[in-house]
CSV table of C-alpha atoms and ligand atoms in Angstrom, one decimal:
chain,number,residue,atom,x,y,z
A,953,MET,CA,29.0,4.4,-6.5
A,954,ALA,CA,31.5,7.7,-6.4
A,955,ASN,CA,34.3,8.0,-8.2
A,956,LYS,CA,37.7,7.9,-5.5
A,957,ASN,CA,39.6,9.3,-8.1
A,958,LYS,CA,37.4,12.5,-8.4
A,959,LYS,CA,39.8,15.8,-7.5
A,960,GLN,CA,38.2,16.7,-4.8
A,961,GLN,CA,36.6,20.7,-5.7
A,962,THR,CA,39.0,23.8,-4.0
A,963,GLU,CA,37.9,26.4,-3.2
A,964,LEU,CA,39.0,28.2,-5.9
A,965,ASP,CA,37.2,26.3,-7.6
A,966,LYS,CA,33.9,26.3,-6.4
A,967,ILE,CA,35.2,30.9,-7.4
A,968,VAL,CA,35.3,30.1,-10.3
A,969,SER,CA,32.2,27.8,-10.8
A,970,LEU,CA,30.1,30.5,-9.1
A,971,CYS,CA,31.8,32.5,-11.8
A,972,LYS,CA,29.8,31.5,-14.3
A,973,ARG,CA,27.7,30.5,-13.0
A,974,ARG,CA,26.2,33.5,-11.7
A,975,GLY,CA,28.0,36.0,-15.1
A,976,PHE,CA,31.1,37.7,-13.6
A,977,ILE,CA,33.5,35.9,-15.0
A,978,PHE,CA,33.7,33.7,-17.9
A,979,GLN,CA,37.0,31.5,-20.6
A,980,SER,CA,37.2,33.9,-23.2
A,981,SER,CA,36.5,32.5,-26.7
A,982,GLU,CA,34.5,29.8,-24.7
A,983,ILE,CA,32.2,28.9,-27.5
A,984,TYR,CA,36.1,27.7,-29.4
A,985,GLY,CA,37.2,25.8,-26.9
A,986,GLY,CA,38.5,29.4,-24.4
A,987,LEU,CA,42.0,31.0,-25.2
A,988,ASN,CA,44.1,30.7,-22.7
A,989,GLY,CA,45.0,33.5,-20.1
A,990,ALA,CA,42.0,36.1,-21.8
A,991,TYR,CA,38.7,36.4,-19.6
A,992,ASP,CA,35.4,38.0,-20.8
A,993,TYR,CA,33.6,40.1,-17.2
A,994,GLY,CA,30.0,39.4,-17.6
A,995,PRO,CA,27.7,41.3,-16.9
A,996,MET,CA,27.4,41.0,-12.6
A,997,GLY,CA,31.4,40.9,-12.9
A,998,VAL,CA,32.4,44.4,-14.7
A,999,GLN,CA,29.7,46.2,-12.0
A,1000,LEU,CA,32.1,44.4,-9.6
A,1001,LYS,CA,35.7,45.3,-12.2
A,1002,ASN,CA,34.3,48.7,-12.5
A,1003,ASN,CA,33.4,49.6,-8.2
A,1004,ILE,CA,36.3,48.8,-7.8
A,1005,ARG,CA,38.2,50.3,-10.4
A,1006,ASP,CA,35.8,54.0,-8.8
A,1007,LEU,CA,36.8,53.4,-6.0
A,1008,TRP,CA,41.1,53.2,-6.5
A,1009,TRP,CA,39.7,56.7,-8.8
A,1010,LYS,CA,38.0,58.6,-6.4
A,1011,GLU,CA,40.1,57.7,-3.1
A,1012,MET,CA,43.5,58.4,-5.3
A,1013,THR,CA,42.6,61.9,-7.3
A,1014,GLN,CA,39.6,62.4,-5.2
A,1015,MET,CA,40.6,62.7,-2.0
A,1016,HIS,CA,44.4,63.4,-2.2
A,1017,ASP,CA,44.7,67.1,-4.2
A,1018,ASP,CA,48.2,66.6,-5.2
A,1019,ILE,CA,47.0,63.4,-7.8
A,1020,VAL,CA,45.8,64.5,-11.3
A,1021,GLY,CA,44.7,61.4,-13.7
A,1022,LEU,CA,45.8,60.2,-17.0
A,1023,ASP,CA,44.8,57.7,-19.8
A,1024,ALA,CA,47.6,56.9,-22.4
A,1025,SER,CA,47.7,54.9,-25.2
A,1026,ILE,CA,48.2,50.7,-25.2
A,1027,LEU,CA,50.2,51.3,-28.0
A,1028,MET,CA,53.3,53.8,-27.9
A,1029,ALA,CA,56.3,54.4,-29.3
A,1030,SER,CA,59.5,50.8,-29.3
A,1031,LYS,CA,61.6,53.4,-27.8
A,1032,VAL,CA,59.5,54.3,-25.1
A,1033,TRP,CA,60.3,50.7,-24.2
A,1034,GLU,CA,63.7,50.7,-25.3
A,1035,ALA,CA,64.4,53.6,-22.8
A,1036,SER,CA,62.5,51.5,-20.0
A,1037,GLY,CA,64.6,48.8,-20.5
A,1038,HIS,CA,61.8,46.1,-21.4
A,1039,VAL,CA,62.5,44.8,-25.2
A,1040,GLY,CA,66.3,44.5,-23.3
A,1041,ASN,CA,65.0,42.7,-20.0
A,1042,PHE,CA,61.4,42.3,-19.6
A,1043,SER,CA,61.3,38.4,-20.2
A,1044,ASP,CA,61.1,35.2,-17.7
A,1045,PRO,CA,63.5,32.1,-18.2
A,1046,MET,CA,61.7,28.8,-19.3
A,1047,VAL,CA,62.7,25.7,-20.7
A,1048,ASP,CA,59.9,22.8,-23.4
A,1049,CYS,CA,60.0,20.1,-22.5
A,1050,LYS,CA,61.5,18.2,-25.5
A,1051,GLU,CA,58.6,15.1,-25.6
A,1052,CYS,CA,54.9,16.7,-24.9
A,1053,LYS,CA,56.4,20.0,-25.7
A,1054,SER,CA,55.1,21.8,-22.2
A,1055,ARG,CA,57.3,25.5,-22.1
A,1056,PHE,CA,57.9,26.6,-17.9
A,1057,ARG,CA,59.4,28.9,-16.4
A,1058,SER,CA,62.8,26.9,-15.2
A,1059,ASP,CA,63.1,29.4,-11.6
A,1060,GLN,CA,59.5,27.6,-11.0
A,1061,ILE,CA,60.4,23.8,-12.1
A,1062,ASP,CA,62.7,21.5,-10.3
A,1063,LEU,CA,64.8,21.1,-13.6
A,1064,ASP,CA,66.3,17.5,-12.1
A,1065,ALA,CA,62.9,16.6,-11.7
A,1066,PRO,CA,60.5,14.6,-14.3
A,1067,CYS,CA,58.7,16.8,-16.9
A,1068,PRO,CA,55.6,17.5,-14.3
A,1069,ASN,CA,53.1,17.1,-17.9
A,1070,CYS,CA,54.3,13.6,-18.8
A,1071,GLY,CA,56.3,12.5,-16.8
A,1072,ALA,CA,59.3,12.6,-19.6
A,1073,GLU,CA,62.5,12.0,-17.6
A,1074,ASP,CA,65.2,14.5,-18.8
A,1075,SER,CA,63.8,16.2,-21.0
A,1076,PHE,CA,64.6,20.2,-20.3
A,1077,THR,CA,65.5,21.9,-23.2
A,1078,GLU,CA,67.8,24.2,-21.4
A,1079,PRO,CA,67.0,27.6,-21.0
A,1080,LYS,CA,66.3,30.7,-22.8
A,1081,ASN,CA,64.9,34.2,-22.2
A,1082,PHE,CA,61.3,34.8,-24.1
A,1083,ASN,CA,60.6,38.0,-23.8
A,1084,LEU,CA,57.0,39.1,-22.2
A,1085,MET,CA,55.8,41.7,-24.5
A,1086,PHE,CA,53.2,41.0,-27.8
A,1087,GLN,CA,54.4,42.8,-30.5
A,1088,THR,CA,51.9,44.0,-33.7
A,1089,SER,CA,53.2,46.5,-36.4
A,1090,ILE,CA,50.9,49.6,-36.8
A,1091,GLY,CA,50.5,50.7,-40.6
A,1092,SER,CA,50.3,49.2,-44.3
A,1093,ASN,CA,54.4,47.7,-43.9
A,1094,SER,CA,55.3,45.8,-42.9
A,1095,ASP,CA,59.2,46.7,-41.8
A,1096,SER,CA,61.0,47.1,-37.9
A,1097,ALA,CA,60.7,50.6,-38.2
A,1098,SER,CA,56.3,49.2,-37.8
A,1099,VAL,CA,56.8,47.5,-35.1
A,1100,VAL,CA,55.2,48.2,-31.6
A,1101,TYR,CA,54.0,46.4,-28.8
A,1102,LEU,CA,51.3,45.9,-26.7
A,1103,ARG,CA,52.3,48.0,-23.2
A,1104,PRO,CA,53.2,45.5,-20.1
A,1105,GLU,CA,52.6,47.7,-18.3
A,1106,THR,CA,50.4,51.5,-17.9
A,1107,ALA,CA,53.6,53.0,-16.1
A,1108,GLN,CA,55.3,53.8,-19.3
A,1109,GLY,CA,52.0,56.0,-20.6
A,1110,ILE,CA,53.1,58.4,-16.9
A,1111,TYR,CA,56.1,59.2,-17.7
A,1112,VAL,CA,56.5,60.0,-20.8
A,1113,ASN,CA,54.0,62.3,-20.2
A,1114,PHE,CA,55.5,63.7,-16.9
A,1115,ARG,CA,56.2,67.0,-18.4
A,1116,ASN,CA,52.8,67.0,-20.1
A,1117,VAL,CA,51.4,67.3,-17.4
A,1118,VAL,CA,53.6,69.3,-15.9
A,1119,ASP,CA,53.7,72.1,-18.4
A,1120,SER,CA,49.7,72.0,-19.1
A,1121,SER,CA,48.3,71.3,-15.8
A,1122,ARG,CA,49.9,73.9,-13.0
A,1123,VAL,CA,51.4,71.3,-10.2
A,1124,GLN,CA,53.3,71.1,-8.3
A,1125,ILE,CA,55.4,68.5,-6.7
A,1126,PRO,CA,55.7,67.2,-4.8
A,1127,PHE,CA,52.1,65.3,-6.9
A,1128,GLY,CA,50.9,62.5,-9.2
A,1129,ILE,CA,50.1,61.2,-12.0
A,1130,ALA,CA,46.9,58.4,-11.8
A,1131,GLN,CA,45.7,55.6,-14.2
A,1132,VAL,CA,44.1,52.9,-15.2
A,1133,GLY,CA,43.7,50.6,-18.0
A,1134,LYS,CA,44.9,46.7,-19.3
A,1135,SER,CA,47.9,45.9,-19.8
A,1136,PHE,CA,49.3,42.1,-21.8
A,1137,ARG,CA,52.0,40.4,-21.1
A,1138,ASN,CA,52.7,36.6,-22.6
A,1139,GLU,CA,52.2,35.4,-19.3
A,1140,ILE,CA,52.5,30.9,-19.7
A,1141,THR,CA,52.0,30.5,-16.4
A,1142,THR,CA,48.3,31.5,-16.4
A,1143,LYS,CA,46.9,28.9,-13.2
A,1144,ASN,CA,44.5,30.4,-10.3
A,1145,PHE,CA,42.1,32.3,-12.8
A,1146,ILE,CA,42.5,35.9,-13.5
A,1147,PHE,CA,45.3,36.2,-11.9
A,1148,ARG,CA,47.8,36.2,-13.7
A,1149,SER,CA,46.0,36.1,-17.1
A,1150,CYS,CA,47.5,38.0,-20.1
A,1151,GLU,CA,44.9,40.2,-21.1
A,1152,PHE,CA,44.8,41.9,-17.7
A,1153,GLU,CA,44.2,45.9,-15.9
A,1154,GLN,CA,45.9,48.0,-13.5
A,1155,MET,CA,45.9,50.4,-11.3
A,1156,GLU,CA,48.8,52.0,-10.8
A,1157,MET,CA,50.0,56.5,-9.8
A,1158,GLN,CA,53.5,58.0,-10.3
A,1159,PHE,CA,54.0,59.8,-7.4
A,1160,PHE,CA,57.0,62.7,-8.5
A,1161,CYS,CA,58.8,64.6,-5.5
A,1162,LYS,CA,62.3,66.5,-4.6
A,1163,PRO,CA,65.5,63.6,-4.7
A,1164,GLY,CA,65.6,62.6,-0.7
A,1165,ASP,CA,62.0,63.3,-0.4
A,1166,ASP,CA,61.1,60.3,-1.1
A,1167,GLU,CA,62.4,59.0,1.8
A,1168,LYS,CA,59.0,60.7,3.4
A,1169,TRP,CA,56.5,59.6,0.8
A,1170,PHE,CA,58.1,55.9,0.8
A,1171,PRO,CA,55.7,55.1,4.6
A,1172,TYR,CA,53.6,57.4,3.4
A,1173,TRP,CA,52.2,55.4,0.6
A,1174,ARG,CA,52.2,52.9,1.6
A,1175,GLU,CA,50.0,53.3,5.2
A,1176,GLN,CA,47.8,54.8,2.1
A,1177,ARG,CA,47.9,52.2,-0.3
A,1178,MET,CA,47.1,49.4,3.0
A,1179,ALA,CA,44.1,51.8,4.2
A,1180,PHE,CA,42.9,51.8,1.2
A,1181,TYR,CA,42.0,47.6,1.4
A,1182,GLU,CA,40.3,48.2,4.7
A,1183,LYS,CA,38.1,51.2,3.4
A,1184,MET,CA,37.1,48.6,0.5
A,1185,GLY,CA,36.0,46.4,3.4
A,1186,ILE,CA,39.2,43.9,2.5
A,1187,ARG,CA,39.8,41.0,6.2
A,1188,MET,CA,42.9,43.0,7.3
A,1189,ASP,CA,44.6,39.4,9.0
A,1190,HIS,CA,44.4,38.2,5.2
A,1191,LEU,CA,46.9,41.5,4.7
A,1192,ARG,CA,50.5,41.9,4.8
A,1193,TRP,CA,53.8,42.8,3.6
A,1194,HIS,CA,56.3,41.3,1.6
A,1195,GLN,CA,59.6,43.9,1.6
A,1196,HIS,CA,62.2,42.7,-1.7
A,1197,GLY,CA,65.3,41.2,-0.6
A,1198,PRO,CA,68.4,42.2,-2.8
A,1199,LYS,CA,67.6,39.5,-6.1
A,1200,GLU,CA,64.0,40.5,-5.9
A,1201,LEU,CA,64.7,44.1,-5.9
A,1202,ALA,CA,65.4,46.0,-10.0
A,1203,PHE,CA,69.3,46.9,-9.2
A,1204,TYR,CA,67.2,50.8,-10.1
A,1205,ALA,CA,65.0,51.0,-7.1
A,1206,LYS,CA,65.4,51.7,-3.6
A,1207,ASP,CA,63.4,50.4,-1.6
A,1208,ALA,CA,59.8,47.6,-2.7
A,1209,TYR,CA,56.7,46.5,-0.6
A,1210,ASP,CA,54.5,43.6,-2.5
A,1211,ILE,CA,51.6,43.8,-0.2
A,1212,GLU,CA,49.9,39.7,-0.9
A,1213,TYR,CA,46.5,38.5,0.1
A,1214,GLN,CA,45.8,35.3,1.8
A,1215,PHE,CA,44.1,34.0,-1.3
A,1216,VAL,CA,41.6,31.2,-0.8
A,1217,GLU,CA,43.1,27.0,-1.3
A,1218,PRO,CA,45.0,26.2,-3.1
A,1219,MET,CA,46.6,29.7,-3.8
A,1220,LYS,CA,47.2,31.2,-0.6
A,1221,TRP,CA,49.3,34.1,0.4
A,1222,GLN,CA,50.6,36.6,-3.1
A,1223,GLU,CA,51.0,39.5,-4.3
A,1224,LEU,CA,47.7,42.1,-4.7
A,1225,GLU,CA,50.0,45.2,-5.1
A,1226,GLY,CA,54.0,47.0,-4.8
A,1227,VAL,CA,54.9,49.9,-3.6
A,1228,HIS,CA,58.2,50.6,-5.3
A,1229,SER,CA,60.4,53.5,-4.8
A,1230,ARG,CA,62.2,54.1,-8.2
A,1231,THR,CA,64.6,56.6,-8.2
A,1232,ASP,CA,64.3,58.5,-10.5
A,1233,TYR,CA,65.5,56.0,-12.9
A,1234,ASP,CA,62.6,56.2,-16.4
A,1235,LEU,CA,62.7,59.7,-16.0
A,1236,THR,CA,66.7,59.6,-16.5
A,1237,GLN,CA,65.9,56.3,-18.6
A,1238,HIS,CA,63.5,58.8,-21.6
A,1239,SER,CA,65.9,61.7,-21.4
A,1240,LYS,CA,68.8,59.5,-23.1
A,1241,PHE,CA,66.3,58.2,-25.2
A,1242,CYS,CA,64.5,61.1,-26.5
A,1243,GLY,CA,67.0,63.5,-25.9
A,1244,LYS,CA,65.2,66.1,-23.7
A,1245,GLN,CA,65.6,66.6,-20.3
A,1246,GLN,CA,61.9,64.6,-18.5
A,1247,ASP,CA,63.1,67.2,-14.8
A,1248,TYR,CA,61.8,69.6,-13.2
A,1249,LEU,CA,62.7,73.8,-12.3
A,1250,ASP,CA,61.1,74.7,-8.9
A,1251,PRO,CA,59.7,77.5,-9.2
A,1252,VAL,CA,60.2,78.6,-5.5
A,1253,THR,CA,64.0,77.3,-5.4
A,1254,HIS,CA,64.3,77.1,-9.2
A,1255,GLU,CA,66.0,74.1,-8.4
A,1256,ARG,CA,66.5,72.1,-11.9
A,1257,TYR,CA,66.4,67.3,-11.1
A,1258,ILE,CA,64.7,65.2,-12.2
A,1259,PRO,CA,62.2,63.9,-9.8
A,1260,TYR,CA,62.2,60.8,-7.9
A,1261,VAL,CA,59.1,58.4,-8.1
A,1262,VAL,CA,56.7,56.4,-5.6
A,1263,GLU,CA,55.0,54.1,-7.4
A,1264,THR,CA,51.6,52.7,-6.1
A,1265,SER,CA,51.2,49.1,-8.9
A,1266,ALA,CA,47.6,47.4,-8.3
A,1267,GLY,CA,46.6,45.0,-10.2
A,1268,LEU,CA,42.6,45.7,-11.0
A,1269,THR,CA,41.2,42.3,-12.1
A,1270,ARG,CA,43.2,40.7,-9.5
A,1271,ASN,CA,41.6,42.9,-6.9
A,1272,VAL,CA,38.1,41.5,-8.3
A,1273,LEU,CA,39.8,38.0,-7.4
A,1274,MET,CA,39.9,39.1,-4.4
A,1275,ALA,CA,37.9,40.7,-3.4
A,1276,LEU,CA,35.1,37.2,-4.3
A,1277,CYS,CA,38.1,35.6,-2.5
A,1278,ASP,CA,37.3,38.0,0.8
A,1279,ALA,CA,33.2,37.8,0.2
A,1280,TYR,CA,33.3,33.9,-0.6
A,1281,ASP,CA,31.1,32.0,2.0
A,1282,GLU,CA,29.2,28.7,2.0
A,1283,GLU,CA,26.8,28.8,6.0
A,1284,ILE,CA,25.2,26.5,7.6
A,1285,LEU,CA,21.5,27.4,7.4
A,1286,HIS,CA,19.2,25.3,9.7
A,1287,THR,CA,15.6,25.7,9.3
A,1288,GLU,CA,12.6,23.7,10.1
A,1289,LYS,CA,12.7,21.6,6.7
A,1290,GLY,CA,16.8,20.7,8.6
A,1291,ASP,CA,20.0,21.9,7.2
A,1292,ASP,CA,21.5,24.4,4.0
A,1293,LEU,CA,24.2,25.6,2.3
A,1294,ARG,CA,23.9,29.5,2.0
A,1295,THR,CA,26.6,30.6,-0.9
A,1296,VAL,CA,26.9,34.0,-0.1
A,1297,LEU,CA,29.8,36.3,-0.9
A,1298,HIS,CA,29.8,39.1,1.6
A,1299,PHE,CA,30.8,42.4,-0.5
A,1300,HIS,CA,31.7,45.4,1.3
A,1301,PRO,CA,28.4,47.3,-0.3
A,1302,ARG,CA,30.3,50.2,-2.4
A,1303,LEU,CA,31.4,46.6,-4.1
A,1304,ALA,CA,29.0,44.9,-4.6
A,1305,PRO,CA,27.8,44.7,-8.8
A,1306,VAL,CA,23.8,44.5,-7.6
A,1307,THR,CA,23.8,47.5,-4.0
A,1308,VAL,CA,19.0,47.1,-3.5
A,1309,ALA,CA,17.6,44.0,-5.3
A,1310,VAL,CA,13.6,44.8,-5.4
A,1311,LEU,CA,11.2,41.6,-5.3
A,1312,PRO,CA,7.8,41.7,-4.9
A,1313,LEU,CA,6.3,39.2,-2.3
A,1314,VAL,CA,3.2,38.3,-5.6
A,1315,LYS,CA,2.7,39.5,-8.0
A,1316,LYS,CA,-0.8,40.6,-8.3
A,1317,ASP,CA,-2.7,43.0,-7.4
A,1318,GLY,CA,-0.7,46.3,-8.5
A,1319,ILE,CA,1.9,45.0,-5.5
A,1320,ALA,CA,4.6,44.0,-8.5
A,1321,GLU,CA,3.4,48.2,-10.6
A,1322,LEU,CA,4.1,49.0,-6.8
A,1323,ALA,CA,7.2,46.8,-6.5
A,1324,LYS,CA,8.9,48.3,-10.2
A,1325,GLU,CA,7.7,52.7,-8.4
A,1326,ILE,CA,9.8,51.2,-5.3
A,1327,GLU,CA,12.8,50.8,-7.7
A,1328,MET,CA,12.4,53.0,-10.3
A,1329,GLU,CA,13.1,55.4,-7.2
A,1330,LEU,CA,16.0,53.7,-6.3
A,1331,ARG,CA,17.4,53.7,-10.1
A,1332,GLU,CA,18.7,57.7,-8.6
A,1333,GLU,CA,20.8,56.5,-6.4
A,1334,PHE,CA,22.4,53.0,-6.3
A,1335,THR,CA,22.6,49.8,-8.7
A,1336,THR,CA,19.5,47.5,-8.6
A,1337,PHE,CA,18.6,44.4,-9.6
A,1338,TYR,CA,14.7,43.3,-10.3
A,1339,ASP,CA,12.7,40.6,-9.7
A,1340,GLN,CA,9.3,39.1,-9.8
A,1341,GLY,CA,10.0,35.6,-10.7
A,1342,GLY,CA,10.2,32.4,-8.0
A,1343,ALA,CA,9.9,31.7,-4.8
A,1344,ILE,CA,11.0,34.5,-2.4
A,1345,GLY,CA,13.7,32.2,-0.7
A,1346,ARG,CA,14.9,31.5,-3.7
A,1347,ARG,CA,15.5,34.8,-5.1
A,1348,TYR,CA,16.8,35.8,-2.3
A,1349,ARG,CA,19.5,32.7,-2.3
A,1350,ARG,CA,20.0,34.6,-6.2
A,1351,MET,CA,20.9,36.9,-4.8
A,1352,ASP,CA,22.7,36.4,-1.9
A,1353,GLU,CA,25.0,35.2,-4.6
A,1354,ILE,CA,25.7,38.1,-6.0
A,1355,GLY,CA,26.4,39.3,-3.2
A,1356,THR,CA,23.1,42.1,-3.3
A,1357,PRO,CA,23.6,43.6,0.1
A,1358,TYR,CA,20.2,44.5,0.9
A,1359,CYS,CA,16.4,42.8,-0.7
A,1360,ILE,CA,13.2,44.8,-0.6
A,1361,THR,CA,9.8,42.8,0.0
A,1362,VAL,CA,7.3,44.7,-1.4
A,1363,ASP,CA,4.4,43.3,-0.1
A,1364,TYR,CA,-0.3,43.7,0.6
A,1365,ASP,CA,1.5,46.7,3.7
A,1366,THR,CA,3.3,48.3,1.6
A,1367,LYS,CA,-0.3,49.7,0.1
A,1368,GLU,CA,-1.8,50.5,3.0
A,1369,ASP,CA,1.4,51.8,5.4
A,1370,ASN,CA,4.1,52.9,2.7
A,1371,THR,CA,6.4,49.9,4.2
A,1372,VAL,CA,8.7,47.2,2.6
A,1373,THR,CA,10.3,44.2,3.9
A,1374,LEU,CA,14.3,45.3,4.0
A,1375,ARG,CA,16.2,42.5,4.4
A,1376,PHE,CA,20.1,42.8,5.7
A,1377,ARG,CA,22.4,39.1,3.7
A,1378,ASP,CA,25.1,38.8,5.7
A,1379,SER,CA,22.5,38.5,9.3
A,1380,MET,CA,20.0,38.0,7.6
A,1381,GLU,CA,18.0,40.3,9.6
A,1382,GLN,CA,14.2,41.7,8.4
A,1383,VAL,CA,13.4,45.2,8.9
A,1384,ARG,CA,9.8,47.3,8.1
A,1385,VAL,CA,11.2,50.4,6.6
A,1386,PRO,CA,8.6,52.8,5.5
A,1387,VAL,CA,9.2,53.5,1.7
A,1388,SER,CA,10.2,56.9,2.4
A,1389,GLU,CA,12.9,56.8,4.7
A,1390,LEU,CA,14.3,53.5,2.0
A,1391,ILE,CA,17.1,55.5,0.8
A,1392,SER,CA,17.9,57.0,4.0
A,1393,THR,CA,18.7,53.3,5.7
A,1394,ILE,CA,20.2,52.8,3.1
A,1395,LYS,CA,23.1,55.2,2.7
A,1396,ALA,CA,23.1,54.8,6.2
A,1397,ALA,CA,23.7,51.1,6.5
A,1398,THR,CA,26.3,51.6,3.8
A,1399,LYS,CA,28.0,54.8,5.3
A,1400,ASN,CA,28.4,52.6,8.8
A,1401,TYR,CA,29.1,48.4,7.5
A,1402,LYS,CA,31.0,46.1,9.1
A,1403,ARG,CA,31.3,42.8,8.1
A,1404,LYS,CA,31.8,40.4,10.7
B,2786,GAP,N1,54.6,49.5,-12.8
B,2786,GAP,C1,54.9,48.6,-12.6
B,2786,GAP,C2,54.4,47.7,-12.5
B,2786,GAP,O1,54.2,46.7,-14.1
B,2786,GAP,P1,54.1,44.5,-10.9
B,2786,GAP,O2,55.2,43.5,-10.1
B,2786,GAP,O3,54.9,44.4,-12.9
B,2786,GAP,O4,54.4,46.3,-11.2
B,2786,GAP,C3,52.7,45.8,-10.6
B,2786,GAP,O5,53.0,44.7,-12.2
B,2786,GAP,C4,50.2,44.7,-10.3
B,2786,GAP,O6,49.7,44.0,-11.3
B,2786,GAP,C5,51.1,43.6,-9.8
B,2786,GAP,O7,51.7,43.6,-8.8
B,2786,GAP,C6,49.8,42.2,-10.2
B,2786,GAP,O8,48.3,42.0,-9.2
B,2786,GAP,C7,49.6,42.9,-11.2
B,2786,GAP,N2,49.8,41.4,-12.9
B,2786,GAP,C8,50.8,41.5,-13.3
B,2786,GAP,N3,51.2,41.2,-14.0
B,2786,GAP,C9,50.1,40.5,-14.2
B,2786,GAP,C10,49.2,39.6,-14.5
B,2786,GAP,N4,49.5,39.2,-15.5
B,2786,GAP,N5,47.5,39.7,-14.5
B,2786,GAP,C11,46.7,40.3,-14.3
B,2786,GAP,N6,48.3,41.0,-12.5
B,2786,GAP,C12,49.3,41.1,-12.9
């Protein structure tokens, strides 16, 4: 008998289960019961994450000649975080349930209602601020001088290197510095899979400009960032802007917008990236705390000023979840043997962890060797996967589930006329293509890719 109380699987549950089944994302330390708020990226997941990171990096540093790259360390002097305000202010108000000891963000629950975990009445402690930074120590002595924090954002690594980059790179204002890397926050709310985790990756860019010119660069970067998601092949009707109201806006910020994405059930609209007009706040703070002016001398006008900053700040791991939610689809196929469910990830070919799968129809008569040879040739250009095990239909389905946009089948005709079958993931259309034209055909299909 079906269990009436069995919870209905949400779309998100299905994606979490696909991620584990197909090697995208695993819970950290799973064999020890798992660690909350931390995740491991499997063979498919790491490739998807790297592809998103590479697209962003190319977009920022290669397609914009006024942006340079940086890779700052995760551990930085504690003074950095005093200057930025993170030591004093980077906290969430928390309450504990006195009965079950669960901890909640006091701004996310009704404090007059029973505990959402155990149902106890009047069981909450007074709200207390809880700093989100992870603290550790460096060196062998454990006095307070050696306290360091795992960075809660990559942006400060950019600010503290502003002068280094200006002095070493011939950049002139306006210019930007881009960085991708790990950030850490001791988040209590770690539901919704990798959406909000304690260890995550950010893709941030700080654009330095003359005070006043931020009025021009702020809308420019908002427009650029939204256009990036279109290039990534994300459905534009699932993206929207949210402007920060006076209560959300940091006290130093002039303006701020979030790009929100409509994630699958039960998440719905959530922040994906922030575009912030941060004025000269961070560089001014670092000037005060380090005692050296973090300013800029205009080589033409000889004006000296602390630049204003427009920041674009996207979560890389959050982008991975967005790409998975956007791509996930279940289709009913009407076949001769009856209806069949196809689970497919409609990734843009540039995001897909595997671009081309090469599948010999049979293993014998030299077909497998020929297929392997073709795969070796394609490897130079694309991420490939060779699979000779199981029925061809089942092999296609495995590739659909990881979002492989192109499958190549090698058969007896290949030996005769040097052609293969090229199958397109979305339409399942199959065409015969000469082996010599495979690379150009796949490249053209990727360039012209449009999701139906
Ligand atoms: N430097 C500005 C900054 O860090 P933020 O709004 O706190 O701004 C920017 O973070 C982006 O980083 C968010 O839009 C989100 O994509 C990502 N992010 C922040 N906290 C996260 C977390 N705990 N887990 C995953 N991604 C996170």
